[in-house]
PDB file of C-alpha atoms in Angstrom:
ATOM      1  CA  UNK A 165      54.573  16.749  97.859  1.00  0.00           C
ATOM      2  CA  UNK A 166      58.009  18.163  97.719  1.00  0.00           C
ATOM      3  CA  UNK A 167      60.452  18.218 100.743  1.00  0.00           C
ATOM      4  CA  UNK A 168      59.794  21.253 102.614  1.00  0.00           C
ATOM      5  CA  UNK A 169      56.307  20.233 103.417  1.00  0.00           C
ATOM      6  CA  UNK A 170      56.945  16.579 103.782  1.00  0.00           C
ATOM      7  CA  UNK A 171      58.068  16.880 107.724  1.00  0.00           C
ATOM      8  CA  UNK A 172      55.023  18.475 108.483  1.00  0.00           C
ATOM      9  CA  UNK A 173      52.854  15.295 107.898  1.00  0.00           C
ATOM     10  CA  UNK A 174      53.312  11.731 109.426  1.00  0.00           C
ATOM     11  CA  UNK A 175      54.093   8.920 106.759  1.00  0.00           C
ATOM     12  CA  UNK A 176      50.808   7.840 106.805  1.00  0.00           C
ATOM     13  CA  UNK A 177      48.679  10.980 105.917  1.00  0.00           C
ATOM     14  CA  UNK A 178      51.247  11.651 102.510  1.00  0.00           C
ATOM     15  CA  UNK A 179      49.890   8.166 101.100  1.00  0.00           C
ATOM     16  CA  UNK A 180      49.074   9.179  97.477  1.00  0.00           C
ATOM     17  CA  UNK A 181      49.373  13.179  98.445  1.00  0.00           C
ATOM     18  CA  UNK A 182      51.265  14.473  94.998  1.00  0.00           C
ATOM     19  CA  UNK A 183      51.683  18.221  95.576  1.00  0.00           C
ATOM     20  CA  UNK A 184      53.752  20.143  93.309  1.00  0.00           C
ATOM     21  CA  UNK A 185      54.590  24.117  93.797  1.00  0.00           C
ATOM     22  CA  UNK A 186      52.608  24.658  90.706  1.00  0.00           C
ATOM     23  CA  UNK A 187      49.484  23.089  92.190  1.00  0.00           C
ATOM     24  CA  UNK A 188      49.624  24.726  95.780  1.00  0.00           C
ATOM     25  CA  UNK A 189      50.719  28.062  93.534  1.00  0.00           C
ATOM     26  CA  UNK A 190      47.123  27.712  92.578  1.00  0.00           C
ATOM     27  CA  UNK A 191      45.519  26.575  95.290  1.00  0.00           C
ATOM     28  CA  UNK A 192      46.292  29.266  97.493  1.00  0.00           C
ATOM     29  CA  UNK A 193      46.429  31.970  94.750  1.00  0.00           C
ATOM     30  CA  UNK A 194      50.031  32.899  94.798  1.00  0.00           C
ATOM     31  CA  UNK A 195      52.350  32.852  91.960  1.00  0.00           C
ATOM     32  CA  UNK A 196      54.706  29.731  91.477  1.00  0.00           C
ATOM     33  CA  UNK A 197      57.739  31.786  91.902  1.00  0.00           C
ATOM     34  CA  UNK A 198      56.640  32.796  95.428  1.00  0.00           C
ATOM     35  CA  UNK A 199      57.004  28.820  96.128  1.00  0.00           C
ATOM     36  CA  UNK A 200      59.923  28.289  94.342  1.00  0.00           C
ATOM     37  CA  UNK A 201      61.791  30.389  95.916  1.00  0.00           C
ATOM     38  CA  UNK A 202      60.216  30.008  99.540  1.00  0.00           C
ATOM     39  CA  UNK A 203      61.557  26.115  98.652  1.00  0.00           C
ATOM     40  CA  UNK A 204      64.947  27.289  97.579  1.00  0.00           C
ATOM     41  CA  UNK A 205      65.324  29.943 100.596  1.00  0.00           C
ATOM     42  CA  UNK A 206      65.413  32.709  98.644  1.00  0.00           C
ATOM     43  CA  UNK A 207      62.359  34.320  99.901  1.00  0.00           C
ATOM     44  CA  UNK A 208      60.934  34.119 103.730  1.00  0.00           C
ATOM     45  CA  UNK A 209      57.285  33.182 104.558  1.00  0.00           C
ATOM     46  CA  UNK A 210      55.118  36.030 104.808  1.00  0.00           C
ATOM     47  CA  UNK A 211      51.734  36.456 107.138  1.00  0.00           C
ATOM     48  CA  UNK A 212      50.380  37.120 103.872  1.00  0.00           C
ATOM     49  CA  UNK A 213      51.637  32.798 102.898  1.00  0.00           C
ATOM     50  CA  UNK A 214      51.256  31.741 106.695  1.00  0.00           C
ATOM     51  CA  UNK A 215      47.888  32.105 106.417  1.00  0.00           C
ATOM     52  CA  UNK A 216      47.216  30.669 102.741  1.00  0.00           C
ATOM     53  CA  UNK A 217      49.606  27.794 103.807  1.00  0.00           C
ATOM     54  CA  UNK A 218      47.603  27.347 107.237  1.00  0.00           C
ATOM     55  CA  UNK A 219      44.287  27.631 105.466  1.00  0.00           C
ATOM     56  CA  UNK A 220      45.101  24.814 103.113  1.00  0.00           C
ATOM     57  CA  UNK A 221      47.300  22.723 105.628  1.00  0.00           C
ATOM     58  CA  UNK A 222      45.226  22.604 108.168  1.00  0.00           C
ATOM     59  CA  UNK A 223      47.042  24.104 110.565  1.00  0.00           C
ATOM     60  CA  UNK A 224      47.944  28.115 112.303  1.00  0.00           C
ATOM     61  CA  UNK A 225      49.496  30.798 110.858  1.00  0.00           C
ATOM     62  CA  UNK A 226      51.640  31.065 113.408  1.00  0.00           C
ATOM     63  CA  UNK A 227      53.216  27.392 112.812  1.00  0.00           C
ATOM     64  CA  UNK A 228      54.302  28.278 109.873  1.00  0.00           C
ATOM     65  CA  UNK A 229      55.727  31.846 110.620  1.00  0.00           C
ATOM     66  CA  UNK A 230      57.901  29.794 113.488  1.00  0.00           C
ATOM     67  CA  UNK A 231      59.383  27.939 111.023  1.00  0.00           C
ATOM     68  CA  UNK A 232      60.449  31.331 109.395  1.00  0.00           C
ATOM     69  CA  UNK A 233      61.909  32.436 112.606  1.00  0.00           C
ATOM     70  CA  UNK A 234      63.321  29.832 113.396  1.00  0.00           C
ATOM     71  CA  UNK A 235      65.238  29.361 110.489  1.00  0.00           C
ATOM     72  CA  UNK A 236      66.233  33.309 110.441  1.00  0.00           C
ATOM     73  CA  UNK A 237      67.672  32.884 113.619  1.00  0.00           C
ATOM     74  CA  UNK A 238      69.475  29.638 113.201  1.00  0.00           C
ATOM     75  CA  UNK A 239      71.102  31.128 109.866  1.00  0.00           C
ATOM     76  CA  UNK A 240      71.748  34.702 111.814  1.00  0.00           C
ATOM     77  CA  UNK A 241      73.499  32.415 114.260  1.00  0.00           C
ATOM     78  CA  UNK A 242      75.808  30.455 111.453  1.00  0.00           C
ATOM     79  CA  UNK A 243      76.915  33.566 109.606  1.00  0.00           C
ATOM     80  CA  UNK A 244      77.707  36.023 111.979  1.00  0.00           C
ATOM     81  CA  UNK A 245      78.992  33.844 115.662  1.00  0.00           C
ATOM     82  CA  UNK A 246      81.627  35.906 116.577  1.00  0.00           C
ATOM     83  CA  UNK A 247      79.468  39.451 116.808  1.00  0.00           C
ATOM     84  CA  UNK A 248      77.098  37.142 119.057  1.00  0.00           C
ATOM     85  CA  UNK A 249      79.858  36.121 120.991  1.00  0.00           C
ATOM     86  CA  UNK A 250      81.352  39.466 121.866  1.00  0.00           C
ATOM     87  CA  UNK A 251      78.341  40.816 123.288  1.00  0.00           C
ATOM     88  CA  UNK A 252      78.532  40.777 126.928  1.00  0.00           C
ATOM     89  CA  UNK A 253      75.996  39.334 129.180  1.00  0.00           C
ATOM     90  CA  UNK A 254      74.469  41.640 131.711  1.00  0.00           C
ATOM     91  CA  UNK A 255      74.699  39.863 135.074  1.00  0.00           C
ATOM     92  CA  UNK A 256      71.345  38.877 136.668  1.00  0.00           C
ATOM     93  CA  UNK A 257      72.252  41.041 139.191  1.00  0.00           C
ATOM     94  CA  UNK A 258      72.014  43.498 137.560  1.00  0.00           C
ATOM     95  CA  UNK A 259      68.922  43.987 136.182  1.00  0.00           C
ATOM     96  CA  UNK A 260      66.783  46.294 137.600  1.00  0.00           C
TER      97      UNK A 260
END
């Protein structure tokens, strides 16, 4: 199993679990590249690959397309802090 996908499972359920992107390529009928470069950030998760990768996971589409956003955001955040930071808070107040 290669690192992305090892936080998702407790210690004991990876016993003897060897997945490589070439085998889950195949198993979920996407090209290797597609993983590759999902591993290497080069390429977000789709809802197209949130629900192969929830299909053969186990778990919801939607896990895996929080991941994605939360990852977007956190990088958004890292590159570009100061046009975040200029943009002024409406007061509470002053919402309609």
């Amino acid at each position: 199993m290669f690192p992305l996908f090892y936080s998702f499972y407790p210690e004991s359920d990876r016993r003897g679990v060897n997945i490589t992107p070439y085998r889950l390529s195949k198993d979920i009928g996407v090209t290797q590249t597609r993983i590759s470069e999902i591993l290497q950030r080069k390429r977000s998760i789709t809802a197209d690959t949130a629900l192969r990768l929830s299909r053969y996971f186990g778990n919801s589409a939607q896990f895996w397309l929080n991941l994605q956003t939360q990852y977007d955001l956190r990088q958004a955040l890292e590159e570009n802090p100061e046009v975040y930071n200029q943009i002024p808070q409406l007061p509470f107040n002053d919402v309609a």
